[in-house]
Amino acid sequence: MTNALEILEKYWKHNSFRTPQAAIIEAVLAKNDCIALLPTGGGKSICFQIPALASNGVCIVISPLIALMQDQISALKKKGIKATSIASGSTTEEIITLFDTIKFGNYKFLYISPERLQSTLIQDKIKELNVSLIAVDEAHCISEWGHDFRPSYRNIEVLRAIHPDTSLIALTASATPEVLEDICVNLALKQPQIFKKSFQRKNLAYQIYRIEDKLHRVLQIFSKNKKVDVLSMCQP
């Protein structure tokens, strides 16, 4: 894990991984298919970004949200890492030029929506790339049991046909056993290693109040926190 730690220190300025990031990265670098079920804020992106930076070629990241893609691309660019996506409304010529830039420009990440992946042109251009890793973000969207089901996620398996020897990591913060099974089946994962981290937050507590004057109780609770402007919160 020395190389991975060097990358973490160089780009993220940390000298250690959170549990179970190191184990996931090690499994991905060993060319295993993986599922990472980590809570929001648990550092899922590092689990595919560091293996991609440690490998030759480009990592293809499937993501359902343009804003999420843009945020990650922007963060990578600020670190001096080459990452891009296919802009909406791109012409055939622009797409061809983009893939040539990725191919010959030492790009490390291509972010793409599952809908874009259905284009035969894009599939043909992906065939020409040296793909180091396939990362499927928000992987619960593949399952009809999931709360954000996206039918186009069902066709991500086409990447396995295009690059059958490339390992795949599926990442999510929301997956029941049924959803996990759907992820395995629909992404054609090969003996996947599954990593889970507890969603318990020690700094959070839950209380239930049965009262008639809810607003008054809310004001009482917030008034105990001097950093909260209670009056502004109550304005219509």
Tab-separated table of C-alpha atoms in Angstrom:
chain	number	residue	atom	x	y	z
A	1	MET	CA	0.000	0.000	0.000
A	2	THR	CA	3.069	2.283	-0.098
A	3	ASN	CA	2.218	3.601	-3.548
A	4	ALA	CA	-1.395	4.261	-2.536
A	5	LEU	CA	-0.266	6.080	0.606
A	6	GLU	CA	2.122	8.209	-1.429
A	7	ILE	CA	-0.754	9.197	-3.714
A	8	LEU	CA	-2.964	9.991	-0.704
A	9	GLU	CA	-0.267	12.202	0.809
A	10	LYS	CA	0.563	13.900	-2.494
A	11	TYR	CA	-2.970	14.814	-3.583
A	12	TRP	CA	-5.102	14.689	-0.425
A	13	LYS	CA	-2.479	15.677	2.177
A	14	HIS	CA	-3.414	12.828	4.525
A	15	ASN	CA	-1.028	10.210	5.868
A	16	SER	CA	-3.516	7.445	6.654
A	17	PHE	CA	-6.731	5.925	5.339
A	18	ARG	CA	-10.083	5.623	7.035
A	19	THR	CA	-11.386	2.136	7.696
A	20	PRO	CA	-11.997	0.289	5.328
A	21	GLN	CA	-10.516	2.451	2.524
A	22	ALA	CA	-7.112	0.745	2.556
A	23	ALA	CA	-8.658	-2.740	2.235
A	24	ILE	CA	-10.902	-1.626	-0.634
A	25	ILE	CA	-8.032	0.036	-2.499
A	26	GLU	CA	-5.855	-3.044	-2.031
A	27	ALA	CA	-8.625	-5.272	-3.427
A	28	VAL	CA	-9.166	-2.988	-6.432
A	29	LEU	CA	-5.420	-2.862	-7.169
A	30	ALA	CA	-5.440	-6.670	-7.057
A	31	LYS	CA	-7.962	-6.545	-9.941
A	32	ASN	CA	-10.908	-7.796	-7.885
A	33	ASP	CA	-14.491	-6.669	-8.443
A	34	CYS	CA	-15.727	-4.863	-5.325
A	35	ILE	CA	-18.794	-3.344	-3.718
A	36	ALA	CA	-18.194	-0.527	-1.239
A	37	LEU	CA	-21.171	0.160	1.022
A	38	LEU	CA	-20.075	3.199	3.011
A	39	PRO	CA	-22.056	5.974	4.714
A	40	THR	CA	-22.323	9.412	3.135
A	41	GLY	CA	-19.109	11.265	3.838
A	42	GLY	CA	-17.230	7.990	4.281
A	43	GLY	CA	-14.731	8.701	1.519
A	44	LYS	CA	-16.078	6.459	-1.227
A	45	SER	CA	-14.521	8.409	-4.125
A	46	ILE	CA	-10.977	7.844	-2.856
A	47	CYS	CA	-11.615	4.101	-3.103
A	48	PHE	CA	-11.588	4.310	-6.902
A	49	GLN	CA	-9.627	7.502	-7.483
A	50	ILE	CA	-6.426	6.311	-5.813
A	51	PRO	CA	-6.334	2.903	-7.595
A	52	ALA	CA	-6.946	4.732	-10.880
A	53	LEU	CA	-4.044	7.106	-10.204
A	54	ALA	CA	-1.836	4.119	-9.333
A	55	SER	CA	-2.655	2.373	-12.632
A	56	ASN	CA	-2.018	2.994	-16.321
A	57	GLY	CA	-5.003	4.114	-18.363
A	58	VAL	CA	-8.254	5.931	-17.716
A	59	CYS	CA	-10.911	5.181	-15.107
A	60	ILE	CA	-14.483	5.346	-16.401
A	61	VAL	CA	-16.848	6.625	-13.721
A	62	ILE	CA	-20.595	6.121	-14.143
A	63	SER	CA	-22.501	8.759	-12.206
A	64	PRO	CA	-26.223	9.659	-12.273
A	65	LEU	CA	-25.963	13.379	-11.499
A	66	ILE	CA	-24.333	16.117	-13.574
A	67	ALA	CA	-23.706	18.215	-10.445
A	68	LEU	CA	-21.981	15.283	-8.725
A	69	MET	CA	-19.772	14.704	-11.765
A	70	GLN	CA	-18.868	18.373	-12.009
A	71	ASP	CA	-17.993	18.561	-8.309
A	72	GLN	CA	-15.654	15.577	-8.511
A	73	ILE	CA	-14.069	16.735	-11.774
A	74	SER	CA	-13.495	20.197	-10.320
A	75	ALA	CA	-11.912	18.731	-7.182
A	76	LEU	CA	-9.604	16.522	-9.248
A	77	LYS	CA	-8.565	19.378	-11.519
A	78	LYS	CA	-7.664	21.513	-8.492
A	79	LYS	CA	-5.254	18.730	-7.538
A	80	GLY	CA	-3.705	18.793	-11.002
A	81	ILE	CA	-5.367	15.545	-12.078
A	82	LYS	CA	-6.795	15.321	-15.589
A	83	ALA	CA	-10.515	14.482	-15.524
A	84	THR	CA	-13.373	15.238	-17.906
A	85	SER	CA	-16.932	14.396	-18.914
A	86	ILE	CA	-19.006	14.470	-22.088
A	87	ALA	CA	-20.850	17.761	-22.222
A	88	SER	CA	-24.572	17.612	-22.945
A	89	GLY	CA	-25.379	18.522	-26.513
A	90	SER	CA	-21.942	17.489	-27.795
A	91	THR	CA	-21.795	16.851	-31.548
A	92	THR	CA	-20.286	13.722	-33.074
A	93	GLU	CA	-17.155	15.668	-34.013
A	94	GLU	CA	-16.823	17.061	-30.481
A	95	ILE	CA	-17.165	13.596	-28.956
A	96	ILE	CA	-14.507	12.177	-31.308
A	97	THR	CA	-12.170	15.061	-30.448
A	98	LEU	CA	-12.806	14.576	-26.722
A	99	PHE	CA	-11.907	10.882	-26.867
A	100	ASP	CA	-8.745	11.645	-28.835
A	101	THR	CA	-7.826	14.143	-26.100
A	102	ILE	CA	-8.460	11.509	-23.410
A	103	LYS	CA	-6.514	8.874	-25.327
A	104	PHE	CA	-3.431	10.958	-26.076
A	105	GLY	CA	-3.609	13.526	-23.264
A	106	ASN	CA	-2.919	11.236	-20.305
A	107	TYR	CA	-6.374	11.725	-18.798
A	108	LYS	CA	-7.082	9.634	-15.712
A	109	PHE	CA	-10.874	9.969	-15.348
A	110	LEU	CA	-13.829	10.035	-17.730
A	111	TYR	CA	-17.147	10.725	-16.006
A	112	ILE	CA	-20.220	9.667	-17.934
A	113	SER	CA	-23.936	9.266	-17.226
A	114	PRO	CA	-25.567	5.846	-17.713
A	115	GLU	CA	-27.781	7.383	-20.409
A	116	ARG	CA	-24.759	8.616	-22.388
A	117	LEU	CA	-23.287	5.139	-22.200
A	118	GLN	CA	-26.123	3.812	-24.370
A	119	SER	CA	-24.715	5.641	-27.413
A	120	THR	CA	-23.053	3.222	-29.847
A	121	LEU	CA	-20.612	5.975	-30.837
A	122	ILE	CA	-19.468	6.382	-27.245
A	123	GLN	CA	-19.256	2.614	-26.789
A	124	ASP	CA	-17.071	2.375	-29.907
A	125	LYS	CA	-14.783	5.164	-28.649
A	126	ILE	CA	-14.496	3.510	-25.217
A	127	LYS	CA	-13.261	0.369	-26.983
A	128	GLU	CA	-10.244	2.391	-28.138
A	129	LEU	CA	-9.274	3.448	-24.611
A	130	ASN	CA	-6.970	1.711	-22.183
A	131	VAL	CA	-9.441	1.427	-19.308
A	132	SER	CA	-7.814	0.818	-15.927
A	133	LEU	CA	-10.980	0.612	-13.832
A	134	ILE	CA	-14.758	0.957	-14.066
A	135	ALA	CA	-16.397	2.733	-11.130
A	136	VAL	CA	-20.179	2.789	-10.724
A	137	ASP	CA	-21.179	5.529	-8.304
A	138	GLU	CA	-24.600	5.534	-6.597
A	139	ALA	CA	-24.829	1.875	-7.606
A	140	HIS	CA	-28.160	1.389	-5.792
A	141	CYS	CA	-29.757	3.127	-8.800
A	142	ILE	CA	-29.408	-0.177	-10.664
A	143	SER	CA	-31.992	-1.889	-8.490
A	144	GLU	CA	-35.771	-1.725	-8.689
A	145	TRP	CA	-35.605	-2.195	-4.906
A	146	GLY	CA	-33.612	1.040	-4.615
A	147	HIS	CA	-35.159	4.436	-3.929
A	148	ASP	CA	-33.485	6.083	-6.966
A	149	PHE	CA	-33.983	3.406	-9.628
A	150	ARG	CA	-32.628	4.450	-13.036
A	151	PRO	CA	-33.485	2.010	-15.880
A	152	SER	CA	-30.354	3.060	-17.812
A	153	TYR	CA	-28.230	1.644	-15.002
A	154	ARG	CA	-29.359	-1.805	-16.109
A	155	ASN	CA	-27.285	-1.431	-19.285
A	156	ILE	CA	-23.956	-0.558	-17.648
A	157	GLU	CA	-23.027	-4.214	-18.112
A	158	VAL	CA	-22.109	-3.280	-21.700
A	159	LEU	CA	-18.788	-2.037	-20.293
A	160	ARG	CA	-17.998	-5.575	-19.143
A	161	ALA	CA	-18.468	-6.774	-22.703
A	162	ILE	CA	-16.252	-3.989	-24.085
A	163	HIS	CA	-13.489	-4.441	-21.479
A	164	PRO	CA	-14.023	-7.918	-19.974
A	165	ASP	CA	-10.697	-7.971	-18.126
A	166	THR	CA	-11.157	-4.606	-16.406
A	167	SER	CA	-12.205	-4.768	-12.763
A	168	LEU	CA	-15.262	-2.916	-11.506
A	169	ILE	CA	-16.087	-1.234	-8.227
A	170	ALA	CA	-19.669	-0.364	-7.278
A	171	LEU	CA	-20.152	2.309	-4.634
A	172	THR	CA	-23.240	3.243	-2.640
A	173	ALA	CA	-24.375	4.582	0.716
A	174	SER	CA	-27.765	2.919	0.430
A	175	ALA	CA	-28.213	-0.803	-0.173
A	176	THR	CA	-30.385	-3.496	1.378
A	177	PRO	CA	-29.469	-7.165	0.835
A	178	GLU	CA	-31.873	-7.203	-2.135
A	179	VAL	CA	-30.183	-4.171	-3.668
A	180	LEU	CA	-26.734	-5.689	-3.158
A	181	GLU	CA	-27.878	-8.824	-4.967
A	182	ASP	CA	-29.234	-6.726	-7.837
A	183	ILE	CA	-25.914	-4.861	-8.080
A	184	CYS	CA	-23.978	-8.122	-8.289
A	185	VAL	CA	-26.246	-9.653	-10.903
A	186	ASN	CA	-26.839	-6.641	-13.141
A	187	LEU	CA	-23.196	-5.551	-13.222
A	188	ALA	CA	-22.060	-9.140	-13.827
A	189	LEU	CA	-19.597	-8.888	-10.953
A	190	LYS	CA	-17.065	-11.692	-10.695
A	191	GLN	CA	-16.816	-13.033	-7.141
A	192	PRO	CA	-17.030	-9.520	-5.731
A	193	GLN	CA	-15.480	-8.553	-2.432
A	194	ILE	CA	-18.076	-6.661	-0.399
A	195	PHE	CA	-16.991	-4.014	2.082
A	196	LYS	CA	-19.429	-2.514	4.579
A	197	LYS	CA	-18.962	0.157	7.202
A	198	SER	CA	-21.347	0.781	10.049
A	199	PHE	CA	-23.721	3.693	9.550
A	200	GLN	CA	-23.792	4.388	13.285
A	201	ARG	CA	-22.710	7.948	14.062
A	202	LYS	CA	-21.483	8.332	17.634
A	203	ASN	CA	-21.976	12.096	17.505
A	204	LEU	CA	-25.691	11.773	16.711
A	205	ALA	CA	-28.532	11.060	19.120
A	206	TYR	CA	-32.262	10.552	18.562
A	207	GLN	CA	-35.065	11.645	20.835
A	208	ILE	CA	-38.855	11.568	20.419
A	209	TYR	CA	-41.057	14.240	21.989
A	210	ARG	CA	-44.824	13.894	22.258
A	211	ILE	CA	-46.040	17.462	22.771
A	212	GLU	CA	-48.809	19.776	21.593
A	213	ASP	CA	-46.869	23.020	21.052
A	214	LYS	CA	-44.201	21.837	18.610
A	215	LEU	CA	-42.923	25.286	17.677
A	216	HIS	CA	-42.362	26.217	21.315
A	217	ARG	CA	-40.374	23.010	21.879
A	218	VAL	CA	-38.274	23.637	18.765
A	219	LEU	CA	-37.471	27.139	20.018
A	220	GLN	CA	-36.451	25.689	23.383
A	221	ILE	CA	-34.097	23.194	21.719
A	222	PHE	CA	-32.449	25.709	19.409
A	223	SER	CA	-32.142	28.364	22.105
A	224	LYS	CA	-29.686	26.061	23.873
A	225	ASN	CA	-27.347	26.371	20.869
A	226	LYS	CA	-25.939	29.892	20.899
A	227	LYS	CA	-24.710	29.533	17.302
A	228	VAL	CA	-28.249	29.240	15.934
A	229	ASP	CA	-30.186	32.377	15.062
A	230	VAL	CA	-33.564	31.216	16.327
A	231	LEU	CA	-35.472	34.326	15.285
A	232	SER	CA	-34.279	34.183	11.656
A	233	MET	CA	-35.237	30.509	11.475
A	234	CYS	CA	-38.791	31.341	12.479
A	235	GLN	CA	-39.258	34.029	9.858
A	236	PRO	CA	-41.714	33.085	7.052
